[in-house]
Coordinates of C-alpha atoms in Angstrom, one line a residue:
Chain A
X1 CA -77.5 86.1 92.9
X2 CA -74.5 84.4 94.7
X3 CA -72.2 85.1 91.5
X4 CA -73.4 88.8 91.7
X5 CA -72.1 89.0 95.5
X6 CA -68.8 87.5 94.7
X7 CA -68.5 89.7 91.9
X8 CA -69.1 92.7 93.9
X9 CA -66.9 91.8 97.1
X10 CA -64.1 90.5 94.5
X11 CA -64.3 94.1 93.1
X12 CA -64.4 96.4 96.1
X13 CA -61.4 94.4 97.2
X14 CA -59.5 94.9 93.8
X15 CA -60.4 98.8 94.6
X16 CA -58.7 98.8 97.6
X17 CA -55.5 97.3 95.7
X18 CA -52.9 99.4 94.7
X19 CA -52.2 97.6 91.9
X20 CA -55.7 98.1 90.3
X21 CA -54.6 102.2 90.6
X22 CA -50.8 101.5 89.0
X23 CA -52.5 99.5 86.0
X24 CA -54.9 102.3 84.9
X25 CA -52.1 105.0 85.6
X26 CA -50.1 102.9 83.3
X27 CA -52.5 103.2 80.6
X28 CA -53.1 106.5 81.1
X29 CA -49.7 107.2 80.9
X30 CA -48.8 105.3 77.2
X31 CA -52.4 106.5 75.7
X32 CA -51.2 110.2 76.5
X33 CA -47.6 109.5 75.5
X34 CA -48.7 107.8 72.4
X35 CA -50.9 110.9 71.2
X36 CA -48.1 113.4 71.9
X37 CA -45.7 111.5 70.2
X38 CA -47.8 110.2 67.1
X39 CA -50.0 113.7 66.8
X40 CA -52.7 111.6 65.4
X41 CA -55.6 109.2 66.8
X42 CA -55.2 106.5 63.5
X43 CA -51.4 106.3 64.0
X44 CA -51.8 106.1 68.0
X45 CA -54.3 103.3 67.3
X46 CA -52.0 101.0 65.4
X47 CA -48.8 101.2 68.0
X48 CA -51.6 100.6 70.5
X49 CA -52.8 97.8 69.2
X50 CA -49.3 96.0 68.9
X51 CA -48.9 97.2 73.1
X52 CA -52.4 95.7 74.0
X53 CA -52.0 92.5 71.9
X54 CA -49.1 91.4 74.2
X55 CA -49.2 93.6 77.5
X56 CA -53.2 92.5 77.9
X57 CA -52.7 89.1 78.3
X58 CA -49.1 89.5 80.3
X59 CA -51.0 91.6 83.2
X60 CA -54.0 88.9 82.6
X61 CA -52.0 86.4 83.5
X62 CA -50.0 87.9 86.5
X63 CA -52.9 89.3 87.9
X64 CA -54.7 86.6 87.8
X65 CA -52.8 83.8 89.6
X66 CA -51.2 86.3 92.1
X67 CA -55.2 87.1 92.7
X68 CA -56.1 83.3 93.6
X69 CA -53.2 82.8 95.6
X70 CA -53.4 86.2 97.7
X71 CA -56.8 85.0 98.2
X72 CA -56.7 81.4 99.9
X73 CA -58.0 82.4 102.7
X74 CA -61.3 84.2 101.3
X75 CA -62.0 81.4 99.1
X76 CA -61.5 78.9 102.3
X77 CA -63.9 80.9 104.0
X78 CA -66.4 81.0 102.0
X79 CA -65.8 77.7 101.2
X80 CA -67.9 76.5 104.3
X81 CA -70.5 79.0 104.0
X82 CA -73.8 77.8 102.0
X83 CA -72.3 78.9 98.6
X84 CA -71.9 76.5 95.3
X85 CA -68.8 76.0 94.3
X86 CA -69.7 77.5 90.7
X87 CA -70.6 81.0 91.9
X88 CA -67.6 81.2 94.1
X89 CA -64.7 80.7 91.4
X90 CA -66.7 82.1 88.8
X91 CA -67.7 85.5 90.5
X92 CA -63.7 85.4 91.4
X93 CA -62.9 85.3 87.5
X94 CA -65.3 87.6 86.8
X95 CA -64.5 90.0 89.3
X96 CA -60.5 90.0 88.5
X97 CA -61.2 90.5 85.1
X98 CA -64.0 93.1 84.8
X99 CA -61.8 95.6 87.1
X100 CA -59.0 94.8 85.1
X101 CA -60.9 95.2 82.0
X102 CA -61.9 98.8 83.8
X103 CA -58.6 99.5 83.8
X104 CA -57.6 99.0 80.4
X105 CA -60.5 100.9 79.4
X106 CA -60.7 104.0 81.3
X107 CA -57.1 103.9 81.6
X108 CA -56.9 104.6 77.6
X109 CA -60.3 105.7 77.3
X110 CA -59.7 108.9 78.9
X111 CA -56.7 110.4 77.2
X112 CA -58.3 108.8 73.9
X113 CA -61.6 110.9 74.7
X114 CA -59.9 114.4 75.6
X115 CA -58.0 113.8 72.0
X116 CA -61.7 114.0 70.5
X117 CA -61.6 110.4 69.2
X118 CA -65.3 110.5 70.1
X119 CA -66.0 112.3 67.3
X120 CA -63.4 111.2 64.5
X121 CA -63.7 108.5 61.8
X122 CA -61.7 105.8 64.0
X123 CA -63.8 105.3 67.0
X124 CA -65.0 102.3 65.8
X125 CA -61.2 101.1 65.3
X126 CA -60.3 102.4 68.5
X127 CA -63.9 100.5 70.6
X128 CA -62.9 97.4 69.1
X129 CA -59.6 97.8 70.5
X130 CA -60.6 98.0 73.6
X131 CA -63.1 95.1 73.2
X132 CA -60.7 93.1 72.2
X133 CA -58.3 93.9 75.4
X134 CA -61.1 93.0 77.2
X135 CA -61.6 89.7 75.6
X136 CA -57.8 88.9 76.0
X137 CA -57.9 90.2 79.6
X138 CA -60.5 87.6 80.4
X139 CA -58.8 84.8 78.4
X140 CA -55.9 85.0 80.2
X141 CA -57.2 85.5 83.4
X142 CA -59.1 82.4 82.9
X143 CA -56.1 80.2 82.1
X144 CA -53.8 81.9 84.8
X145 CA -56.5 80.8 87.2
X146 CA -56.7 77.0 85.8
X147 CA -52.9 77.0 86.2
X148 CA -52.9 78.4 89.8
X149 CA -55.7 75.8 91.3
X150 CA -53.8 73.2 89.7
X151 CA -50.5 74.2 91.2
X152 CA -50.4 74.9 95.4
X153 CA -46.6 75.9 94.8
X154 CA -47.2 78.8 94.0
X155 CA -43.6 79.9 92.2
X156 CA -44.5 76.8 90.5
X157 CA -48.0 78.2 89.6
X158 CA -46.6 81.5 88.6
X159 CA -44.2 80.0 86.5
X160 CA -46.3 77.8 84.3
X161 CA -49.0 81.1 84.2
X162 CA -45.8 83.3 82.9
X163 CA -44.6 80.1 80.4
X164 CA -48.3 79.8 78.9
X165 CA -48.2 83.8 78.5
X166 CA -44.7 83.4 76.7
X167 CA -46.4 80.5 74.4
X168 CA -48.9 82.1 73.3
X169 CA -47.4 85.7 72.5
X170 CA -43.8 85.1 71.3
X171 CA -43.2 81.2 70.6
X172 CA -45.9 80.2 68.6
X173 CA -45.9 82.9 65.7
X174 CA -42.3 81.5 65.3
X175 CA -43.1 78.1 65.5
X176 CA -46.0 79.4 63.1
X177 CA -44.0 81.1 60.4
X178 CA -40.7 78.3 60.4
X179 CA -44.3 75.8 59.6
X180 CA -45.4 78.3 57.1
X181 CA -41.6 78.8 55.6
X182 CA -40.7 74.8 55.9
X183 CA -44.2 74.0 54.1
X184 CA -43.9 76.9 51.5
X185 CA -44.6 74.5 48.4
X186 CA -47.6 72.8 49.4
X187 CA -51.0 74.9 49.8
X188 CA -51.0 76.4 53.7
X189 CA -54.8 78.6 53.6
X190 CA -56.7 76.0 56.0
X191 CA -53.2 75.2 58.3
X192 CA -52.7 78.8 58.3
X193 CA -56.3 79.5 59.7
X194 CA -56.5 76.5 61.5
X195 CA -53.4 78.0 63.6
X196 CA -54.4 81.3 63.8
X197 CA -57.5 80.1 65.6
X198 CA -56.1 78.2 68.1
X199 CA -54.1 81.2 69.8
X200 CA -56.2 84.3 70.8
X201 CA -53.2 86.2 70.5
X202 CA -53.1 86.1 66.9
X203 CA -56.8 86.0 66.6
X204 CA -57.1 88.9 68.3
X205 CA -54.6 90.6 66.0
X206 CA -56.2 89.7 62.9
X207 CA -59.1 91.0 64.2
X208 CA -58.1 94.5 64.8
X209 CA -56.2 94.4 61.4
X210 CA -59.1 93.5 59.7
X211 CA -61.0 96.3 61.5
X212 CA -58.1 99.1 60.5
X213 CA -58.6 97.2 56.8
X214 CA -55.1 96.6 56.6
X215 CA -55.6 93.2 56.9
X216 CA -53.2 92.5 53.6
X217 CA -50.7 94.7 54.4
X218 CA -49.9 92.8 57.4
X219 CA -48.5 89.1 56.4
X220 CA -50.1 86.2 55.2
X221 CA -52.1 85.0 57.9
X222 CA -54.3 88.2 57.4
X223 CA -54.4 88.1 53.9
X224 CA -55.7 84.3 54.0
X225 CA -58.2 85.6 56.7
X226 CA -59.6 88.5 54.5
X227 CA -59.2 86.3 51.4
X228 CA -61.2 83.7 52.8
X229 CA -64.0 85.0 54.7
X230 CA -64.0 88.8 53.8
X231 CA -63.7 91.6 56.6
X232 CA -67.5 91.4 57.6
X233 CA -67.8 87.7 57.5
X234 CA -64.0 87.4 59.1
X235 CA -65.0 89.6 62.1
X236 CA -67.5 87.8 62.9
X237 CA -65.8 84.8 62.9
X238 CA -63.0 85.3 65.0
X239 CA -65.2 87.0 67.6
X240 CA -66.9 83.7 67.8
X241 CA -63.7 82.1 68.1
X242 CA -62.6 84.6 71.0
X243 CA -65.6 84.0 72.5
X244 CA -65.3 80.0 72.6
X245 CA -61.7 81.2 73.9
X246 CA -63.3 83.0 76.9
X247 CA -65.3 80.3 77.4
X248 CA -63.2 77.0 77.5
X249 CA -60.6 78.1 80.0
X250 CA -63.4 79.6 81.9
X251 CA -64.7 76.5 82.2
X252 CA -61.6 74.0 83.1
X253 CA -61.3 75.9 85.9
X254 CA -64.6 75.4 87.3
X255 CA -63.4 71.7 86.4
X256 CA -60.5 72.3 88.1
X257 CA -62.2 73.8 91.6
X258 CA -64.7 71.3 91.7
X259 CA -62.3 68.2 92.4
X260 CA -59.9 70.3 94.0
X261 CA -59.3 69.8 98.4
X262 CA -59.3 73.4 100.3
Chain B
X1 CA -77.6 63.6 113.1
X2 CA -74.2 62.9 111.0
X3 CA -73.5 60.0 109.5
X4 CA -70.1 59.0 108.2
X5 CA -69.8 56.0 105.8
X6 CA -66.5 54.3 104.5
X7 CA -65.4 57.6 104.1
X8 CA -62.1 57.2 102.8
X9 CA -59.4 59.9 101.0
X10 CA -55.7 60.0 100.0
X11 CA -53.4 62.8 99.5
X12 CA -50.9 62.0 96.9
X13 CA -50.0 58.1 98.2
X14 CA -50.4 59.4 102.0
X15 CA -54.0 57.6 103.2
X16 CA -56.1 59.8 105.4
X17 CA -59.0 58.5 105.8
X18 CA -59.7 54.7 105.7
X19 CA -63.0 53.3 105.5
X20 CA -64.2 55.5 108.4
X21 CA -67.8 55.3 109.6
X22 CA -68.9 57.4 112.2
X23 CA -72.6 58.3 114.2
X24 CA -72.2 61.7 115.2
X25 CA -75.5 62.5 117.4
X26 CA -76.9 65.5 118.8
X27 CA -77.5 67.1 121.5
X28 CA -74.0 66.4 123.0
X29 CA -70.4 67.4 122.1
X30 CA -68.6 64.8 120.2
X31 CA -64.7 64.9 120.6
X32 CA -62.5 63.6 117.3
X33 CA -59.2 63.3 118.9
X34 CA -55.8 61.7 117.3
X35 CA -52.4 62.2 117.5
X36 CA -51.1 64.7 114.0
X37 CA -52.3 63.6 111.0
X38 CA -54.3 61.1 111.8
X39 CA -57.5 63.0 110.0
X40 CA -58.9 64.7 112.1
X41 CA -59.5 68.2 109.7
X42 CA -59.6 66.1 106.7
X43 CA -62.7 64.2 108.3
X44 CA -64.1 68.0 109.2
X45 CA -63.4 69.3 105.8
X46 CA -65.3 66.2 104.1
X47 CA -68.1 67.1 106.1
X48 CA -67.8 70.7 105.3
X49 CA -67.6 69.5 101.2
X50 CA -63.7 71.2 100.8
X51 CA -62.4 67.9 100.5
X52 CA -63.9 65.7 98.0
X53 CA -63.3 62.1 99.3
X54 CA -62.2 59.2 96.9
X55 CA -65.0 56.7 98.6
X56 CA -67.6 57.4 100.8
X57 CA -70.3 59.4 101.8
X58 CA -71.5 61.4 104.4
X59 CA -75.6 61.8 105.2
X60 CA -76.4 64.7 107.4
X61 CA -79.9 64.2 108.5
X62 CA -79.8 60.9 106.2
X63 CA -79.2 63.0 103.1
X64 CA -76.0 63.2 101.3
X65 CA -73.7 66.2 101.2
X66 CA -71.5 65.3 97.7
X67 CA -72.2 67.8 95.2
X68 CA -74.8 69.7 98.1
X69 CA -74.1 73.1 99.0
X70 CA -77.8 74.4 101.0
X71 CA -77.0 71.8 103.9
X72 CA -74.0 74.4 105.1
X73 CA -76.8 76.8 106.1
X74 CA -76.9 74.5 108.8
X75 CA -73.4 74.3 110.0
X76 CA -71.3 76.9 111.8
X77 CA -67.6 75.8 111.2
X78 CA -64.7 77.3 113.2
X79 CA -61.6 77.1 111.1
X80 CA -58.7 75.7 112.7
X81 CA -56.5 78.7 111.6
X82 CA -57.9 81.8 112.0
X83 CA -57.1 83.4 108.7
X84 CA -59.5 85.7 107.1
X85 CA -59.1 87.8 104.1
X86 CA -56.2 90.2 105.3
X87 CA -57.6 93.4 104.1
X88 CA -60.8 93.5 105.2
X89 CA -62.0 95.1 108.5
X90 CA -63.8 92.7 111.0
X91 CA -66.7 94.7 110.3
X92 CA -66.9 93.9 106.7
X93 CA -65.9 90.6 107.6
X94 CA -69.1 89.7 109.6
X95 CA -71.1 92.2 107.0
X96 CA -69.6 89.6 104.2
X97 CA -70.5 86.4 106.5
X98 CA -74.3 87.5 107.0
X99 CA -75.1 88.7 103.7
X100 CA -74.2 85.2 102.2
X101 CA -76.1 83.4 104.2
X102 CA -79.3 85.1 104.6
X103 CA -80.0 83.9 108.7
X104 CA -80.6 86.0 111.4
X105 CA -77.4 86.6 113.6
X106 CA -79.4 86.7 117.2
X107 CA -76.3 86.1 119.3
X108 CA -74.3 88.6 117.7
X109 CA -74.7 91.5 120.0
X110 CA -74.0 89.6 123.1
X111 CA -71.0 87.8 121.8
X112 CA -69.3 90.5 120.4
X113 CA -70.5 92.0 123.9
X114 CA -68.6 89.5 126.0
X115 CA -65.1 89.2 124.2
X116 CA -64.9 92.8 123.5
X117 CA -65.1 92.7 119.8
X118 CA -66.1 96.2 119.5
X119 CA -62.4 97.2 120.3
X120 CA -60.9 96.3 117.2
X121 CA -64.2 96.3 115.1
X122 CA -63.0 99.0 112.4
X123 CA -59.4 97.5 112.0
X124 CA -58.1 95.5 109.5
X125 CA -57.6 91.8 109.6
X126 CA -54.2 91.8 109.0
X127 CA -53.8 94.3 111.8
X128 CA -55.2 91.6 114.2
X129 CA -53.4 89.4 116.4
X130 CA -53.8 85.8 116.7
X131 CA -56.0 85.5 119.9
X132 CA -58.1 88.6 118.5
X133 CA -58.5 87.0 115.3
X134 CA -59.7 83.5 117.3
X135 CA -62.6 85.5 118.9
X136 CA -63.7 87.1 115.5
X137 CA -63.6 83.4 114.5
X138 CA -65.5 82.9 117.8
X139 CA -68.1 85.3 116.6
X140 CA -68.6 84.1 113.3
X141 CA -69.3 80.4 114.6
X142 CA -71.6 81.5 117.1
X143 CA -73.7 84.0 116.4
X144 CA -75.6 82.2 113.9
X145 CA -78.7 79.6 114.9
X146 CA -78.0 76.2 113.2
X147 CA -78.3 72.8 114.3
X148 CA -74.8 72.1 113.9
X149 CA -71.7 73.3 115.1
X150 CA -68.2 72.5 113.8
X151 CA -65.0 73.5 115.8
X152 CA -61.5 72.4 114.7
X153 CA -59.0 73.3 117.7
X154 CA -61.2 76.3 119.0
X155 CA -59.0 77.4 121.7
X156 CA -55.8 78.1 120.0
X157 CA -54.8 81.8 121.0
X158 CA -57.8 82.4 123.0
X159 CA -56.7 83.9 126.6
X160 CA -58.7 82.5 129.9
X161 CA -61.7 85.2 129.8
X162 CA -62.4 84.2 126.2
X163 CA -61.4 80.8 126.6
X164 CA -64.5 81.0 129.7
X165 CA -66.9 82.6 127.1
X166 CA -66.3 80.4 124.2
X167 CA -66.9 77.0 127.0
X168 CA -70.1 79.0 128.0
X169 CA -71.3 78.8 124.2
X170 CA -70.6 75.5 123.8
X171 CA -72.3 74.5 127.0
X172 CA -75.5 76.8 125.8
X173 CA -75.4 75.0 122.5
X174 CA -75.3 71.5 124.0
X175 CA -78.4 72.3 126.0
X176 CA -80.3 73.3 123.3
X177 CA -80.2 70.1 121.6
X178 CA -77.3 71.2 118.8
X179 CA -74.9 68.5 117.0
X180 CA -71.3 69.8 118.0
X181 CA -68.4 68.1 116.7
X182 CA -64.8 69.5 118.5
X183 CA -61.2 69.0 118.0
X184 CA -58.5 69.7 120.2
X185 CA -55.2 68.6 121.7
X186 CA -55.9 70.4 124.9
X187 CA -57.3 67.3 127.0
X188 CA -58.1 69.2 129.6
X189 CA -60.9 71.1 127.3
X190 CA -62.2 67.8 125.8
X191 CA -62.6 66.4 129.3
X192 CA -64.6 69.5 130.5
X193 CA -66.8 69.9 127.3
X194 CA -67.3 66.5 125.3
X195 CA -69.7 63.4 126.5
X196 CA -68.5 61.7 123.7
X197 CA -65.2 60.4 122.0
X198 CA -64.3 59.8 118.5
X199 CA -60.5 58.5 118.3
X200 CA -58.7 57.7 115.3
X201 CA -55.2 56.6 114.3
X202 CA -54.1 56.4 110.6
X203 CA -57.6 57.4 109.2
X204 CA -59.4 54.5 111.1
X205 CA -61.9 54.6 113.9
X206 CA -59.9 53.5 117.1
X207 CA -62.5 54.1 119.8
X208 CA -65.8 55.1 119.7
X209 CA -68.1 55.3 122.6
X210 CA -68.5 58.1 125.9
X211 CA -65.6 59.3 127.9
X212 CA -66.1 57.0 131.3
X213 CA -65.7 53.9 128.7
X214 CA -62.7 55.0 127.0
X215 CA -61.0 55.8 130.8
X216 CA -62.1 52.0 131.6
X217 CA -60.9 50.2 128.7
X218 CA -57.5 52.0 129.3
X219 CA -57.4 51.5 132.8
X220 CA -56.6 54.8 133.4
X221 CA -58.1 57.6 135.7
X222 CA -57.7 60.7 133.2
X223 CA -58.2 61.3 129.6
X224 CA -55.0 62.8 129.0
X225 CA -53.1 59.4 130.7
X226 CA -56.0 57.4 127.9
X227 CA -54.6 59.0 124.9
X228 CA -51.3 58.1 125.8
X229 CA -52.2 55.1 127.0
X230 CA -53.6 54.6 123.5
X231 CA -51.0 55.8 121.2
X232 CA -48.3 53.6 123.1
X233 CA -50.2 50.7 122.3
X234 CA -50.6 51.4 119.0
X235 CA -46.6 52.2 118.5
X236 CA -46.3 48.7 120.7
X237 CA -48.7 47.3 117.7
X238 CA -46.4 48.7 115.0

């Protein structure tokens, strides 16, 4: 009941925000451009899913710490008002990422919709898309929030939040592939899906190609995946795997805001 | 009834609070006063649960607020910076501030009433200025019921009417038996408005007892010429 509140005021101030307005537009925007330029839903799906894979958690992440720190003095006052803890910073997570989520979705559902993709063969490829920009909005919300309570600077704050977006998106596959190319001789399957695991990035990416079913086309990480648990079996794993990804972050930073001094 | 006990924090190696015990009774206003930094919103913010102390404990009614978060439906706290989510409207503000808490708001009416809220009810919070902003905090404290009342430096910004008003509620809360715990560098106020004196230096408990003791252990006719009194000794000391 007190989450549901913070939810709702979290939101209704996010819809006052222009920047709520500039991220759907944005979407908008690259889901019409993409149809016009590709002429066809399958082939708009694939760029997209190469654009939501990075931008998601990028806009996750700056959202979400310029979010806690724009909002101080709302979380001060409610602070001293007969509220737990708990439902405060959790309705605040919750409420940053389901409008952002919105965003994404009616943002590219729209254009997507008017191009008939509710009635082709690929809406299923194109819902889990979405799904999954969902899932990677709320990751990375998550963790920009852990880094902002833990830093009060906050160019410091936003700094770490844009480092661990960097990380995750761009330096580990190339830590990733020199480990797979330095190790080539000795048998890599379980490293390789230990390490796709631990970044949701990737996880997320295997995901959708194992959706398309182009899974082996797509390097060796996906091939291992497919090989290894099969394209039922696979999705269902790493959607557990995104989901213990949501959760985790989620809750250091109810760790975080319990010891923290307002 | 508020009970401090050894309540003691640290902010990076800075101590705050050391081993402080307090009695903070009701049914009289109870000045904390200190020269900067010597606790005084870190104390109010322990009570409040924002800060989590390192040792210690504080009983409200003899109950324990760590890890509590019911007991602040019986506290009204007045920030000492009036800063309120900046685009929200006061309206939605006060909307925001009942809904959580579920309690009737029976002096509402006449407080918004008497410092003219209604004037700049619609506008935006970050449209307000500072004394405006006070007297929406003003509101907020007071229109609520509860046996406890919590003001850190209430009369910042606050012009004479309001300033009037705002000593009226206090007196009105005092008579009806409330807890009220006050901060303020403005001697003047605490000499008009508090029975009772809380001072601390460094975190510790310095004095304790009712204004006419603290002018007679000085020596000293006024409260303002005791607080000096008191913080030249202690310099003296160091």
């Amino acid at each position: 009941m007190q989450l549901y509140k913070i939810v709702r005021y979290v939101i209704r101030d996010l819809l006052r925000s222009r920047w709520t307005y500039v991220y759907f537009a944005f979407y908008y925007l690259l889901g019409m451009v993409l149809l016009f330029i590709n002429r066809d839903l399958s082939k708009a799906i694939i760029t997209l899913m190469n654009i939501i894979t990075i931008l998601t958690p990028l806009i996750g992440t700056v959202f979400g710490v310029m979010y806690y720190y724009n909002s101080r003095e709302f979380i001060q006052l409610l602070l001293a008002q007969p509220l737990r803890r708990n439902a405060l910073f959790s309705g605040q997570y919750i409420g940053v990422s389901l409008s952002l989520s919105l965003s994404l979705i009616l943002g590219l559902g729209i254009p997507f919709s008017m191009y008939g993709v509710l009635y082709s063969g690929v809406i299923w490829d194109f819902a889990v898309l979405l799904v999954i920009g969902g899932f990677l909005t709320f990751i990375f919300v998550g963790l920009a929030l852990v880094v902002a309570l833990a830093n009060d600077n906050r160019i410091k704050g936003f700094g770490y939040a844009i480092f661990l977006w960097l990380a995750f998106a761009v330096v580990y596959d190339g830590l990733f592939l020199l480990g797979l190319l330095y190790f080539r001789d000795y048998p890599l399957e379980k490293f390789a899906l230990g390490g796709v695991l631990v970044n949701p990035i990737d996880l997320s990416r295997i995901l959708i190609l194992l959706k398309l079913d182009i899974a082996a086309l797509m390097g060796f990480t996906g091939a291992v995946f497919k090989k290894v648990f099969g394209t039922s079996m696979g999705m269902v794993m790493a959607f557990g795997a995104l989901l213990l990804w949501v959760w985790i972050p989620w809750q250091l930073m109810l760790w975080f805001a319990r010891r923290k001094d307002f | 009834m508020i009970q401090i006990r050894g309540l003691t924090k640290t902010f990076g190696k800075l101590r705050v609070l050391d081993d402080l015990h307090i009695d903070i009774a009701e049914a009289r206003v109870t000045a904390i006063l200190g020269p900067n930094g010597s606790g005084k919103t870190t104390l109010i913010k322990s009570i409040l649960g924002m800060v989590v102390p390192d040792r210690g404990d504080v009983l409200i009614d003899g109950s324990s607020v760590r890890g509590q978060w019911a007991y602040r439906r019986n506290i009204s706290y007045m920030s000492q910076i009036a800063n309120f989510p900046a685009n929200l409207r006061v309206r939605e503000v006060i909307d925001m501030i009942r809904e959580i808490r579920r309690q009737p708001a029976p002096y509402m009416d006449d407080i918004v009433q008497r410092l003219g809220v209604e004037q700049f009810w619609n506008k935006q919070m970050q449209h307000l200025s500072g004394g405006m902003r006070q007297k929406v905090n003003v509101l907020l404290t007071f229109m609520f019921d509860t046996p406890i009342y919590i003001l850190d430096e209430p009369t910042t910004g606050l012009d004479p009417l309001a300033l009037m008003h705002l000593k009226e509620l206090i007196v009105r809360k005092k008579a009806q038996g409330k807890t009220i715990l006050v901060t303020s560098h403005i001697m003047g106020f605490v000499e008009e408005m508090a029975q009772h004196i809380a001072f601390l230096v460094d975190g510790r408990l310095y004095f304790d007892g009712s204004l006419e003791e603290l002018k007679r252990r000085t020596g000293t006719d006024t409260l303002e010429q005791s607080i000096a009194e008191i913080i030249k000794r202690n310099y003296a000391a160091v």
